[in-house]
Coordinates of C-alpha atoms in Angstrom, one line a residue:
X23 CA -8.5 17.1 -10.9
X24 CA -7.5 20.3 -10.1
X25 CA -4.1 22.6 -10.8
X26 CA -3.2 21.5 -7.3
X27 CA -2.7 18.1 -7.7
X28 CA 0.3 16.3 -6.4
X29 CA 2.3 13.8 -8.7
X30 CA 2.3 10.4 -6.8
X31 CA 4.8 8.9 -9.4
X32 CA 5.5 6.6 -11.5
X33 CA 3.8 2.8 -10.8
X34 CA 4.6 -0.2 -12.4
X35 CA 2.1 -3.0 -12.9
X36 CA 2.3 -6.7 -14.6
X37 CA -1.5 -7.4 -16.3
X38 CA -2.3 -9.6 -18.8
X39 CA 1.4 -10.5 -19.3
X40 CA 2.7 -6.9 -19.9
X41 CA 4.5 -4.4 -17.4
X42 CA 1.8 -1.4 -17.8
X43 CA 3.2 2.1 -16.0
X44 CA 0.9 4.0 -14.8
X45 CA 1.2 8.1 -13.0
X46 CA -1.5 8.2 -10.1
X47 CA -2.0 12.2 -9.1
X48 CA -4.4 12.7 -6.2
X49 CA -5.2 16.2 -4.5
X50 CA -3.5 17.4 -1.7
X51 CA -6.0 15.6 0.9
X52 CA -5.6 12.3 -0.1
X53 CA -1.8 12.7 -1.3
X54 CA -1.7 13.3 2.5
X55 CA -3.4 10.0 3.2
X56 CA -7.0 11.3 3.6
X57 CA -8.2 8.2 1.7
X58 CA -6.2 5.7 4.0
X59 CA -9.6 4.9 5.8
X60 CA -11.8 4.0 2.7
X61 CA -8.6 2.1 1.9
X62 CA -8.4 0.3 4.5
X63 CA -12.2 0.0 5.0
X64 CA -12.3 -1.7 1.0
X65 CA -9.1 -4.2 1.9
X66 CA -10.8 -5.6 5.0
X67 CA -14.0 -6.2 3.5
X68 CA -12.7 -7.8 -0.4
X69 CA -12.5 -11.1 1.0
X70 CA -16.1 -10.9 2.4
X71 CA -17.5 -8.6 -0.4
X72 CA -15.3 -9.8 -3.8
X73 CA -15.6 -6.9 -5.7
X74 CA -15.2 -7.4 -9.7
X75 CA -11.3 -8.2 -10.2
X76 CA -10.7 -5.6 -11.9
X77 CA -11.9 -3.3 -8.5
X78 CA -9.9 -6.0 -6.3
X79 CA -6.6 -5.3 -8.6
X80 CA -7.1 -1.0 -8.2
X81 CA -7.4 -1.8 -4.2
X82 CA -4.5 -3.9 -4.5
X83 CA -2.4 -1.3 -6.4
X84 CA -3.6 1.4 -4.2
X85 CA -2.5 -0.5 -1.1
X86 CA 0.8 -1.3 -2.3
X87 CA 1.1 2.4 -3.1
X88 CA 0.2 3.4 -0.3
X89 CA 2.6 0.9 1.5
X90 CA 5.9 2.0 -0.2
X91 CA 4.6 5.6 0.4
X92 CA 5.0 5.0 4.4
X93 CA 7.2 2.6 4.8
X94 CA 10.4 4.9 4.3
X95 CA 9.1 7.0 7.1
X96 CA 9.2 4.1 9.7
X97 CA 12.5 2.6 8.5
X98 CA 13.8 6.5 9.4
X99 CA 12.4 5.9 12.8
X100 CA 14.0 2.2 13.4
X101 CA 17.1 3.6 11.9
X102 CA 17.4 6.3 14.5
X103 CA 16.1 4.4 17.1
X104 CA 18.7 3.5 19.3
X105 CA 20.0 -0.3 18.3
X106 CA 18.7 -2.7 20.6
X107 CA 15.8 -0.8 21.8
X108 CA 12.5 -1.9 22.2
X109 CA 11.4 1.0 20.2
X110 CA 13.9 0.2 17.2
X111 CA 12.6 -3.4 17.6
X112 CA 9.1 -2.4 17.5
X113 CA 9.8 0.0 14.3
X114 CA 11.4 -2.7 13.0
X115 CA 8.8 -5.0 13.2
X116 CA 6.5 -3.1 10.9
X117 CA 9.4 -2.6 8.3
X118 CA 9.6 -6.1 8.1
X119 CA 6.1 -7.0 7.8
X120 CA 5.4 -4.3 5.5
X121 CA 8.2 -5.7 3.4
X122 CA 7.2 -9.3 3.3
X123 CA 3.8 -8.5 2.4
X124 CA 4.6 -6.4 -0.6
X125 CA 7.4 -9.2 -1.3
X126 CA 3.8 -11.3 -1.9
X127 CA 2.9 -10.7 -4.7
X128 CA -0.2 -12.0 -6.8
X129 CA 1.3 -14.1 -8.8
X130 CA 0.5 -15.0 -12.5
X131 CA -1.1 -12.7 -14.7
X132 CA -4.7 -13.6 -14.0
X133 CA -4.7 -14.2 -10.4
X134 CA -8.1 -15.6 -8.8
X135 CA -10.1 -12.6 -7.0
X136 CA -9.6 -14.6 -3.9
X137 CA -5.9 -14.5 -3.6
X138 CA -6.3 -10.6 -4.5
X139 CA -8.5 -10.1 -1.5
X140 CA -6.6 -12.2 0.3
X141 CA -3.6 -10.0 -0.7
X142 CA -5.7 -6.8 -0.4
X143 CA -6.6 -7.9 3.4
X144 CA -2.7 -8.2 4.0
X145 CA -2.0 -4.8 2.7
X146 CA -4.6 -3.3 4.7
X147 CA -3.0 -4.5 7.9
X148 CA 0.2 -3.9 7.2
X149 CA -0.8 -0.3 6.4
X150 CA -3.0 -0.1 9.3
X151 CA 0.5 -0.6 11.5
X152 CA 2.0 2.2 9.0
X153 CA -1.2 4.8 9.9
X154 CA 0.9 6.4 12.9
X155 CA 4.3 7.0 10.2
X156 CA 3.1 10.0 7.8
X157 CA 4.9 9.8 4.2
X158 CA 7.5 11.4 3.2
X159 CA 6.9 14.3 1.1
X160 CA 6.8 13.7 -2.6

């Protein structure tokens, strides 16, 4: 990577039964959400393809990344969005189901690759709504 990469933060996983932080830096392109495509393109696909679990649980962390990263930037817009609006509604409604899906979580510590794709696929719409909000600078 080079001297220009961004910081993404700090990211907090539960594997294997332990809490495992991890600091994801990506270059300025895909910081900026060049990779949302093959993102999404993977999380639509793991239920039909099942990559190896240990690919599905990257995607999966990825997503919810990538998630949290945009859903701040709509929940400005429904906030400022006149109250009662159909555009605060409509912002409102992706803040909402972006929330509930990362709400679902995996589960245990060994969850089956299906319910990962399964969750994968959810992220992936959820962040296909998000696509229009750009994230808020690290």
């Amino acid at each position: 990577m080079t001297d220009d990469a961004v910081e993404l933060g700090r990211q907090d996983a539960k594997c294997l039964g332990a809490v495992v932080s991890w600091y994801p830096r990506a270059c300025r392109d895909c910081a900026a959400g060049g990779y949302v495509d093959h993102l999404l393109s993977a999380a639509f696909s793991a239920c039909r393809d099942l990559p190896p679990p240990e690919q599905l649980l990257d995607l999966y962390l990825r997503l919810r990344h990538e998630v949290r990263r945009r859903l701040p930037t709509v929940e400005q817009a429904a906030a400022t969005a006149g109250q009662g609006t159909m555009s605060h509604h409509a912002h409102q409604r992706i803040v909402d189901a972006a929330t509930d899906a990362l709400l679902d979580t995996v589960g245990d510590d060994n969850p089956s690759p299906l319910v990962l794709a399964m969750r994968c696929s959810e992220l992936g719409r959820r962040l296909r709504d998000l696509i229009p909000y750009q994230p808020c600078a690290q």
